[in-house]
mmCIF file of C-alpha atoms in Angstrom:
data_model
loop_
_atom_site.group_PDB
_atom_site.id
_atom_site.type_symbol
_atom_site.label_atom_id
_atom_site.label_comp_id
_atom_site.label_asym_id
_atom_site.label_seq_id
_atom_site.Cartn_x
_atom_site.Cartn_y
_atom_site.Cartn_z
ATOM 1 C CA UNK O 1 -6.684 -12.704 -26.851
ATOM 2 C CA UNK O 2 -9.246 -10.565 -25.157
ATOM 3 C CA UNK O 3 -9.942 -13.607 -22.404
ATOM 4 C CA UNK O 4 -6.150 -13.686 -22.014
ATOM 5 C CA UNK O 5 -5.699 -10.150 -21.350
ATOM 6 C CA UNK O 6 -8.479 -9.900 -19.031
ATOM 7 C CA UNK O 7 -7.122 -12.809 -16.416
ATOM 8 C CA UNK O 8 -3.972 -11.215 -16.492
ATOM 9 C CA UNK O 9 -5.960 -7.961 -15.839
ATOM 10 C CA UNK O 10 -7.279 -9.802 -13.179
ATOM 11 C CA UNK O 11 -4.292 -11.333 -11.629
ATOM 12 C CA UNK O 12 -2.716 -7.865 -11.132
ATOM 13 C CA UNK O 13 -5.733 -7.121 -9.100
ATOM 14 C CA UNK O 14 -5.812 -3.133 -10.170
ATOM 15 C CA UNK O 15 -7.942 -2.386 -7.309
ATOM 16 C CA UNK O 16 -4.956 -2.569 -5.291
ATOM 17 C CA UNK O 17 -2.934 -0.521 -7.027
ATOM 18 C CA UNK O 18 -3.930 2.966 -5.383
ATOM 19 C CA UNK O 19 -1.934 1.714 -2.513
ATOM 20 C CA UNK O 20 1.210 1.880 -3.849
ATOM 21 C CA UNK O 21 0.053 5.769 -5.679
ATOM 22 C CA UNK O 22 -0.999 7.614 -3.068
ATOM 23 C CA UNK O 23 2.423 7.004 -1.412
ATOM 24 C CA UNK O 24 4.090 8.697 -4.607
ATOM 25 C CA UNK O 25 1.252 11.376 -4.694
ATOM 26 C CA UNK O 26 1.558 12.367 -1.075
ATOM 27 C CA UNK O 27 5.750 12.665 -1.390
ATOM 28 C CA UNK O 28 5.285 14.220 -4.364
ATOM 29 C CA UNK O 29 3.014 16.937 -3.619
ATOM 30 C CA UNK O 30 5.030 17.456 -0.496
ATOM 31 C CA UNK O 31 7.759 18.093 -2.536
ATOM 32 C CA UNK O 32 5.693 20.652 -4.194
ATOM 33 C CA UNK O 33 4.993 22.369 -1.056
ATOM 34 C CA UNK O 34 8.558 22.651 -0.830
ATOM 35 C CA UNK O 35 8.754 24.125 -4.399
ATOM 36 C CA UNK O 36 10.494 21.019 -6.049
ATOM 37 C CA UNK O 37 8.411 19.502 -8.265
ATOM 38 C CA UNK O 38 9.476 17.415 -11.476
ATOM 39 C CA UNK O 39 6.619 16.105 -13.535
ATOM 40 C CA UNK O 40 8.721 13.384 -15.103
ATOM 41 C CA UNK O 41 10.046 11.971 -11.802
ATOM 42 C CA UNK O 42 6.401 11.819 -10.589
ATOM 43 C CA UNK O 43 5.400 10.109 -13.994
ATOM 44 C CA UNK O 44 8.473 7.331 -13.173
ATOM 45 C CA UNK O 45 8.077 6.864 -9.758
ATOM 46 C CA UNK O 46 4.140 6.386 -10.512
ATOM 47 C CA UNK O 47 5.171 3.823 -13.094
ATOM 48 C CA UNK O 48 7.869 1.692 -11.035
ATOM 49 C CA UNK O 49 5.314 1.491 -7.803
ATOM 50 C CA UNK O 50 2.865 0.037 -9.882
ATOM 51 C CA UNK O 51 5.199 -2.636 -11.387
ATOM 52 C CA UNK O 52 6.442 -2.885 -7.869
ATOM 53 C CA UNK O 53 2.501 -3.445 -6.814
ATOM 54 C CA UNK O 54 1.519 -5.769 -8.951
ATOM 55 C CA UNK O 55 4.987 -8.130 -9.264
ATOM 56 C CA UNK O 56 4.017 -8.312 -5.270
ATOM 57 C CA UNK O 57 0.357 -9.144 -6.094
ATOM 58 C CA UNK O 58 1.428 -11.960 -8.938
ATOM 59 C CA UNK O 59 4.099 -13.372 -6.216
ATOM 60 C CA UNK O 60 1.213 -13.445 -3.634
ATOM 61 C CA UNK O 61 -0.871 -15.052 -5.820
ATOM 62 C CA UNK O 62 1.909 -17.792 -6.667
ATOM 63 C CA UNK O 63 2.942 -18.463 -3.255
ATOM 64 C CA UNK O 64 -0.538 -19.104 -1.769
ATOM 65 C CA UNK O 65 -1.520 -21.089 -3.965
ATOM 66 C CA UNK O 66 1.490 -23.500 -3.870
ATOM 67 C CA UNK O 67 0.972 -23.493 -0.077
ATOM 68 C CA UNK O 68 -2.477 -24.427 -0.136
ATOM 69 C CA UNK O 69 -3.574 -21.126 1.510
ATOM 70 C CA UNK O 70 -5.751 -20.080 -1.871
ATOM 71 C CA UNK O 71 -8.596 -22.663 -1.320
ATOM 72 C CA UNK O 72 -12.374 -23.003 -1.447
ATOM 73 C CA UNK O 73 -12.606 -21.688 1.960
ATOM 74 C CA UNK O 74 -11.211 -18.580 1.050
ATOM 75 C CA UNK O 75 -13.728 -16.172 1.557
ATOM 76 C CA UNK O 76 -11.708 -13.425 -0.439
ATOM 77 C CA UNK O 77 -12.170 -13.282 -4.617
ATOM 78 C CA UNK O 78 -10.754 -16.346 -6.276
ATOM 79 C CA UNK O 79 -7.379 -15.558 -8.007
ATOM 80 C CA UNK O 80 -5.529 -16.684 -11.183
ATOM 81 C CA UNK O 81 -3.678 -19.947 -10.338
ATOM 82 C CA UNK O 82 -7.086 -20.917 -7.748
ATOM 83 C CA UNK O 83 -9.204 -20.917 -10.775
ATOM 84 C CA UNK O 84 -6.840 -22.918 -13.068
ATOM 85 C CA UNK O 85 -6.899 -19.421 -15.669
ATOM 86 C CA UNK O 86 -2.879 -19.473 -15.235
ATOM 87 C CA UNK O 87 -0.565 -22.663 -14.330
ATOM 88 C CA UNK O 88 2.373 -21.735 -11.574
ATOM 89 C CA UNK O 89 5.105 -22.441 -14.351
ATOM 90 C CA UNK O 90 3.274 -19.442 -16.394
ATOM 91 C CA UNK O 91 3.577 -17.264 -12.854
ATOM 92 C CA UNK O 92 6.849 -17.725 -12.248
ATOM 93 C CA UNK O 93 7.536 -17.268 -16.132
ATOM 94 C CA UNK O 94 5.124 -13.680 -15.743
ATOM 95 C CA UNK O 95 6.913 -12.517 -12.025
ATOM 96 C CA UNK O 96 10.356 -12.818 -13.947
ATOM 97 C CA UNK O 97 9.091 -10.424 -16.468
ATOM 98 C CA UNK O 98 7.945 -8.224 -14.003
ATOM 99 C CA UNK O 99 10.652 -7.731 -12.200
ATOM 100 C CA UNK O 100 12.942 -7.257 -15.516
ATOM 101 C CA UNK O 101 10.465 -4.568 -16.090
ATOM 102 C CA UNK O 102 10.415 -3.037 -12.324
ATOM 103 C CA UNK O 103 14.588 -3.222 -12.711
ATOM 104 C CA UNK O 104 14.307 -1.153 -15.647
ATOM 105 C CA UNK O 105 11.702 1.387 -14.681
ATOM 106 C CA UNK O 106 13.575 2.055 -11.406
ATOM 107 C CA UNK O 107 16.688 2.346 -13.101
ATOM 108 C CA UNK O 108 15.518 5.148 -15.242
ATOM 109 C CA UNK O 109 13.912 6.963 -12.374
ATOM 110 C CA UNK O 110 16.594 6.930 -10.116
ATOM 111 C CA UNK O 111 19.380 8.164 -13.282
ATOM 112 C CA UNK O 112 17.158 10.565 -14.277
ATOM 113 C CA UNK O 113 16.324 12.102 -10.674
ATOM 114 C CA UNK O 114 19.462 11.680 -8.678
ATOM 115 C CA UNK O 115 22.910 12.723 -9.784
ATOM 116 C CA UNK O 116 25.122 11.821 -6.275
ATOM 117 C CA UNK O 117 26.055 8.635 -6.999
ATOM 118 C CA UNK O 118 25.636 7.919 -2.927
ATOM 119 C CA UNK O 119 22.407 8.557 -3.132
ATOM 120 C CA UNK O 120 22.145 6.205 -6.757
ATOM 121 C CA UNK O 121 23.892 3.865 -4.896
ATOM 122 C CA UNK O 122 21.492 3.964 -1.776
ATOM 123 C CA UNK O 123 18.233 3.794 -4.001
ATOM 124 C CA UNK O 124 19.062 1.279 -6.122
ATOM 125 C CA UNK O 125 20.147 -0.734 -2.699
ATOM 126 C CA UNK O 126 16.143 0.052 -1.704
ATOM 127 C CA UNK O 127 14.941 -0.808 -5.108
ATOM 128 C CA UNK O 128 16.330 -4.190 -4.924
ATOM 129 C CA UNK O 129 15.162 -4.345 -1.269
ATOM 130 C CA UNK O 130 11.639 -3.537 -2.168
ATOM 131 C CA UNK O 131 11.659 -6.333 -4.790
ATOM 132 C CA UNK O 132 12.550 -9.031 -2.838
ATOM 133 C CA UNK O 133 10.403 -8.131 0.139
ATOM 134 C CA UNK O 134 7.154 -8.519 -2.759
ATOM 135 C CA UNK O 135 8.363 -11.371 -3.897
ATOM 136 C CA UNK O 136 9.395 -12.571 -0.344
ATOM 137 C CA UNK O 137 6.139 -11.753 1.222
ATOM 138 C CA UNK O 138 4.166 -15.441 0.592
ATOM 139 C CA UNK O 139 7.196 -17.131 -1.914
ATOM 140 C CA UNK O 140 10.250 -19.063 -0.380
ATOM 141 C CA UNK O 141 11.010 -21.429 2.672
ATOM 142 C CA UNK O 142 10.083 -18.953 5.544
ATOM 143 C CA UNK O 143 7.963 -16.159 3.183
ATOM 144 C CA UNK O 144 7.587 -12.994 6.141
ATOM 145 C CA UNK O 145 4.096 -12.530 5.571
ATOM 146 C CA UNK O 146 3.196 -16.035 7.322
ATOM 147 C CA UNK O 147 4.806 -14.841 10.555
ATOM 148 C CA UNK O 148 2.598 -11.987 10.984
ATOM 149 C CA UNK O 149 5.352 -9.448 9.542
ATOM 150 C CA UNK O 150 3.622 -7.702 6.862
ATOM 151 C CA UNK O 151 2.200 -4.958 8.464
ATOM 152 C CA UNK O 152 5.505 -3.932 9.244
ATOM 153 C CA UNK O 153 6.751 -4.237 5.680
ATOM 154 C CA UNK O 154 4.113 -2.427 4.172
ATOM 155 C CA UNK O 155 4.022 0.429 6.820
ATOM 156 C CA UNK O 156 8.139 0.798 5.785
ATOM 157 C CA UNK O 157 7.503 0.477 1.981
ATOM 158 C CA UNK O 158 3.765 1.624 1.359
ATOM 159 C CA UNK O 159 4.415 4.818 4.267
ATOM 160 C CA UNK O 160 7.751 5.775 4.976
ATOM 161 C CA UNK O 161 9.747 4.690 1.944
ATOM 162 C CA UNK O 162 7.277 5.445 -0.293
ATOM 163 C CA UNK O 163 6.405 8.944 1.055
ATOM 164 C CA UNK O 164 10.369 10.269 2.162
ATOM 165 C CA UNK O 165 11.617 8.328 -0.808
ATOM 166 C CA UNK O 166 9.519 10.230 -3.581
ATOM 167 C CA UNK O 167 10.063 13.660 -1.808
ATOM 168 C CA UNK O 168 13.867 13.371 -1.925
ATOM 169 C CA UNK O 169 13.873 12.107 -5.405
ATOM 170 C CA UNK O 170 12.327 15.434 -6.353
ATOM 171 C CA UNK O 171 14.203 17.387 -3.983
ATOM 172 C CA UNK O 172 16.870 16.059 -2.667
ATOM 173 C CA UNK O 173 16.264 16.776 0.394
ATOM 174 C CA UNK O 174 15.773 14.747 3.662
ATOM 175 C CA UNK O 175 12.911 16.331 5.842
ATOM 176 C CA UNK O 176 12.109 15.113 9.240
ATOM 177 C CA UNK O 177 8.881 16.677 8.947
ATOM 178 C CA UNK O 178 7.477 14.081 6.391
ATOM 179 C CA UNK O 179 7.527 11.785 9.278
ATOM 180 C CA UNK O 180 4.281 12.598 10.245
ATOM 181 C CA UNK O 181 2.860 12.152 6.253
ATOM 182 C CA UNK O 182 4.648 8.937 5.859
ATOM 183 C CA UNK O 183 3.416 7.677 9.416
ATOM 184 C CA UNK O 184 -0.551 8.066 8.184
ATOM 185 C CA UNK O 185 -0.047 6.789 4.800
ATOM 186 C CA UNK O 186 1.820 3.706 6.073
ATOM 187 C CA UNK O 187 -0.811 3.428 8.727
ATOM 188 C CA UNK O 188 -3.802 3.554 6.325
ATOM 189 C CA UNK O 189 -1.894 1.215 3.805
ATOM 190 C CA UNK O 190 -1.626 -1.734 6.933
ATOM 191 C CA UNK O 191 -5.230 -0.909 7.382
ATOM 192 C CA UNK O 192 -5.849 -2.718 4.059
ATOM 193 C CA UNK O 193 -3.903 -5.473 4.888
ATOM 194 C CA UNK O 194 -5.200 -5.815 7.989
ATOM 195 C CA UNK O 195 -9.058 -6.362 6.662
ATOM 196 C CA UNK O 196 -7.589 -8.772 3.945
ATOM 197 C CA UNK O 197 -6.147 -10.517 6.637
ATOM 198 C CA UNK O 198 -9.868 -10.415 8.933
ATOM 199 C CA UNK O 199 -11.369 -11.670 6.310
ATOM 200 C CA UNK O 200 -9.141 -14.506 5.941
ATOM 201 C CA UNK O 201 -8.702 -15.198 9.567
ATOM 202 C CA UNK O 202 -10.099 -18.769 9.784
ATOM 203 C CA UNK O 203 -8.611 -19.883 6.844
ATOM 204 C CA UNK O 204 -5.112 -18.036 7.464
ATOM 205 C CA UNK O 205 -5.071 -20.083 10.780
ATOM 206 C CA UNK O 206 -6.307 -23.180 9.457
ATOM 207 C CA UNK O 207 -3.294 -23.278 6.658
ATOM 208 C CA UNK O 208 -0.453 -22.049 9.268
ATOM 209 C CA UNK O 209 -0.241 -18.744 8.277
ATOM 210 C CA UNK O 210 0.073 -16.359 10.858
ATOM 211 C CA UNK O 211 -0.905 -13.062 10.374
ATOM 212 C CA UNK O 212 -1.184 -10.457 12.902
ATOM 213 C CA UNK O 213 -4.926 -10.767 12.577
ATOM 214 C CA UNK O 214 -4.371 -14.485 13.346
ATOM 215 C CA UNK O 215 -2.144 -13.666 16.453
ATOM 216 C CA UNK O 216 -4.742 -11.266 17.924
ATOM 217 C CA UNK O 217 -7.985 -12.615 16.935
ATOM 218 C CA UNK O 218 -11.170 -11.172 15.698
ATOM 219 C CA UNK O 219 -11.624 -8.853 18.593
ATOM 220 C CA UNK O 220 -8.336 -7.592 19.305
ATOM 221 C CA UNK O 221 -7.277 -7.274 15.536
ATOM 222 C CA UNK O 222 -10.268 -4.601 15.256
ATOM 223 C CA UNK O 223 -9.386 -2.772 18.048
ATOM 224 C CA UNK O 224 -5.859 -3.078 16.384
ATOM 225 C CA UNK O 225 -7.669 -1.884 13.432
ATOM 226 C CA UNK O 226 -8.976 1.477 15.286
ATOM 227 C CA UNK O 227 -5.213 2.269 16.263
ATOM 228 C CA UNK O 228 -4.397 2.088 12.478
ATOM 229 C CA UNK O 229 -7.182 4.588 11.323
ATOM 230 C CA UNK O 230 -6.829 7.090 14.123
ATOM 231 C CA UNK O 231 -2.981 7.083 14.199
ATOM 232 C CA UNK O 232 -3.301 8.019 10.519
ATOM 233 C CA UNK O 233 -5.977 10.196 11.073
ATOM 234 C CA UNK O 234 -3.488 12.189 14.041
ATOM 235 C CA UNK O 235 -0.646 11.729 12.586
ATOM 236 C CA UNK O 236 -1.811 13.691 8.799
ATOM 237 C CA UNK O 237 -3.937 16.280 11.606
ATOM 238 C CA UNK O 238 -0.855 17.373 13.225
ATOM 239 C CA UNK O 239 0.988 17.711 10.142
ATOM 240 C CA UNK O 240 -1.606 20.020 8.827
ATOM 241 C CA UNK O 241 -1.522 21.971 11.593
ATOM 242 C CA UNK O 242 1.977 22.753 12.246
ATOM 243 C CA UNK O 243 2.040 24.900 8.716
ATOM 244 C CA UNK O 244 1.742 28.242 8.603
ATOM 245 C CA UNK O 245 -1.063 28.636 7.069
ATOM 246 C CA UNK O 246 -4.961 29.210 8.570
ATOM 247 C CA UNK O 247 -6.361 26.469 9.930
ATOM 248 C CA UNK O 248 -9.570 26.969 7.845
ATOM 249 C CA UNK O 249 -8.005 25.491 5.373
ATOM 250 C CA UNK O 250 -7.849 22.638 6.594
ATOM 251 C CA UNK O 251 -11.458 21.772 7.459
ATOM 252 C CA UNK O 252 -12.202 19.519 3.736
ATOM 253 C CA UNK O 253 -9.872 16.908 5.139
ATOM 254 C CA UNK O 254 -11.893 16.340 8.187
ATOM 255 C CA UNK O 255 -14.783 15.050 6.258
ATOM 256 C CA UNK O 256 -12.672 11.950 5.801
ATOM 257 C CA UNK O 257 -12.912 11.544 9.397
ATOM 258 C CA UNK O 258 -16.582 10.879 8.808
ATOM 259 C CA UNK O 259 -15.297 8.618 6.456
ATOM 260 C CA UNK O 260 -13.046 6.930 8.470
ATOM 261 C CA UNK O 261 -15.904 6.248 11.447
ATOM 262 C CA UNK O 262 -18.325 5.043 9.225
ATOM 263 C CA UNK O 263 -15.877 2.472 7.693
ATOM 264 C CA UNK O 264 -14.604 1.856 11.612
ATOM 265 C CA UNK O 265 -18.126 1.517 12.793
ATOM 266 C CA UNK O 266 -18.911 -1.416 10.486
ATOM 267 C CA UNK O 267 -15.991 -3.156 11.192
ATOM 268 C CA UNK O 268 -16.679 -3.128 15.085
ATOM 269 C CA UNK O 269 -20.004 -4.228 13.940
ATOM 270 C CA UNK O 270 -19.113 -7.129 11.839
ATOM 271 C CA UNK O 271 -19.351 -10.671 13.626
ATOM 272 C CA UNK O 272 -18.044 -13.056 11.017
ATOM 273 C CA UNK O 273 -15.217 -13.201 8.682
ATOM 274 C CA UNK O 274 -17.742 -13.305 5.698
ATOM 275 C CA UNK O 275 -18.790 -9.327 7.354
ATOM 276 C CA UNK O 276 -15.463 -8.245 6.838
ATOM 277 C CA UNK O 277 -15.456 -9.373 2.943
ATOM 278 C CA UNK O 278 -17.538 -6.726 1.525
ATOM 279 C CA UNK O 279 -15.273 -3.996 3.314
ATOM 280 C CA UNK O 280 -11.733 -4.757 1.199
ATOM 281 C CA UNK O 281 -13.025 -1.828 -1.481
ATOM 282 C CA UNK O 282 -14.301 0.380 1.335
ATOM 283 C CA UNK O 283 -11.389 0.612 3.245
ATOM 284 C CA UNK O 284 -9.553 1.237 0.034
ATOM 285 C CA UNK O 285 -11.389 3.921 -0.815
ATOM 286 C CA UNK O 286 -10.744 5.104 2.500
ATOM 287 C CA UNK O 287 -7.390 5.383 2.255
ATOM 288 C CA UNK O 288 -7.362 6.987 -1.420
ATOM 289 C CA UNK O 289 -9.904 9.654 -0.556
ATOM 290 C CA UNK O 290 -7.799 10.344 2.951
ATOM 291 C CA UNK O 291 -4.692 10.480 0.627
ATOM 292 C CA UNK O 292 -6.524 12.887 -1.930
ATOM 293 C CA UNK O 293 -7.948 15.243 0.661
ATOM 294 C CA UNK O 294 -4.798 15.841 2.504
ATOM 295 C CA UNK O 295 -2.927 16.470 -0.764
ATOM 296 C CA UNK O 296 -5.310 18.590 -1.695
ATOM 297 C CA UNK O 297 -5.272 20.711 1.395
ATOM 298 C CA UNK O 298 -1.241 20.755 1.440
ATOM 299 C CA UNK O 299 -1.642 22.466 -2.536
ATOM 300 C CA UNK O 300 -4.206 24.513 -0.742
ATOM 301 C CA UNK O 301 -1.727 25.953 2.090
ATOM 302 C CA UNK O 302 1.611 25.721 -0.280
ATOM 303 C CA UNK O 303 -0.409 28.215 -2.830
ATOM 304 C CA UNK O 304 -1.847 30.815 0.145
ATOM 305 C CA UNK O 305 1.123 31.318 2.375
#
């Protein structure tokens, strides 16, 4: 029972998972800048993005390995239906149950924060949009993420979605503003994809999938890389400093920038794919800590001015 609970464990991949939180944490300690703030609509959105995480991480785990793409010369960590630990029948059988339980947590979220029934209506409509594109990303006929289309999914869903969305389920409120939040979370979260997809460049090409890392090529996807950390890094800057608040405050979050070059610096550095491997928890971390720290300095302004 213990085995069993530990390769399902595995095939969630929790490692991943603070990509879909700090999405929820950043709209939702906007939203306590703003002075809305439910604790129980945090609690449920927290919940439904990490059913919504991991149903994408079982589907991605399904589709590439009935495509071939999970192989031995993988360079990334060997995943559930790879090793044999779960049969694709057993996938499918655990991605149905996942989504029964992402239909229901979202359901309660969205009843319990939103009373317009436009705005019910228009969330439940992105719920059931954010399902399929997990499920869509490697699964199907044409799955998006072999064209070299998942950045752009995961900068909608992981930044500007998941960031705007959370805010106006605590507030109700649309905020034009939150742009600039949404922008560097979304960047930071395509950042993570983007190293996966480094890593797995030769292989990726070799098994038709086309990521954008594929398109560009080593060189050009880590300059492309750069553009994704210091757009984030701008965009959550700027927000920051269009508050009225002093700009002292502000000076923890820079240390990320350290962060940020260091973790930028060994990626220009690299010169293989099997470089990039070690850097999948880095960047990670990365983009949690940058998450954290701005939070943390948005609390910081919201409780002096």
């Amino acid at each position: 029972m213990k085995q069993t609970l530990q390769i399902w464990l595995d095939a969630a991949r929790p490692k991943t998972l603070p990509l879909a939180l700090v999405s929820i944490l950043t709209g939702s300690v906007l939203a306590y800048s703003n002075h809305h703030f439910s604790f129980s609509v945090a609690v449920l959105a927290f919940i439904t993005a990490t059913l919504l995480q991991i149903l994408s991480n079982l589907a991605n785990d399904y589709g590439d390995a009935v495509k071939g793409t999970d192989n031995e010369a993988r360079l990334g960590p060997t995943r559930a239906i790879q090793s044999g630990a779960i049969t694709p029948k057993t996938m499918r059988q655990a991605i149905i149950i996942n989504i029964i339980f992402t239909v229901i947590a979202g359901l309660i979220l969205v009843l319990h924060a939103l009373t317009n029934w436009e705005s019910i209506v228009a969330f439940l409509g992105l719920g059931l949009l954010a399902i399929m594109a997990a499920i869509a990303y490697t699964v199907g006929n044409k799955p998006y993420g072999y064209v070299g289309l998942g950045d752009i999914s995961v900068f909608i869903f992981f930044g500007l979605l998941g960031v705007a969305g959370t805010f106006f389920l605590h507030t109700g409120i649309v905020d034009v503003s939150l742009a600039l939040p949404a922008i560097g979370c979304g960047l930071l979260a395509v950042a993570v994809l983007n190293i996966n997809n480094m890593r797995d460049i030769e292989n990726d090409e070799q098994c038709g999938k086309r990521t954008v890392a594929v398109r560009l090529g080593q060189r050009k996807a880590k300059q492309y890389h750069f553009l994704l950390l210091g757009g984030a890094m701008v965009a959550f800057i700027a927000y920051l400093l269009l508050q009225p608040a002093p700009i002292w405050l502000m000076l923890p979050f820079l240390l990320s920038a350290l962060v940020i070059y260091k973790h930028g610096r060994a990626v220009w550095l690299a010169q293989r794919p099997a470089d990039i491997a070690p850097m999948m928890p880095i960047v990670v971390k990365c983009s949690l800590l940058t998450n954290l720290l701005f939070t943390g300095v948005v609390i910081a302004q919201t409780l002096v001015s």
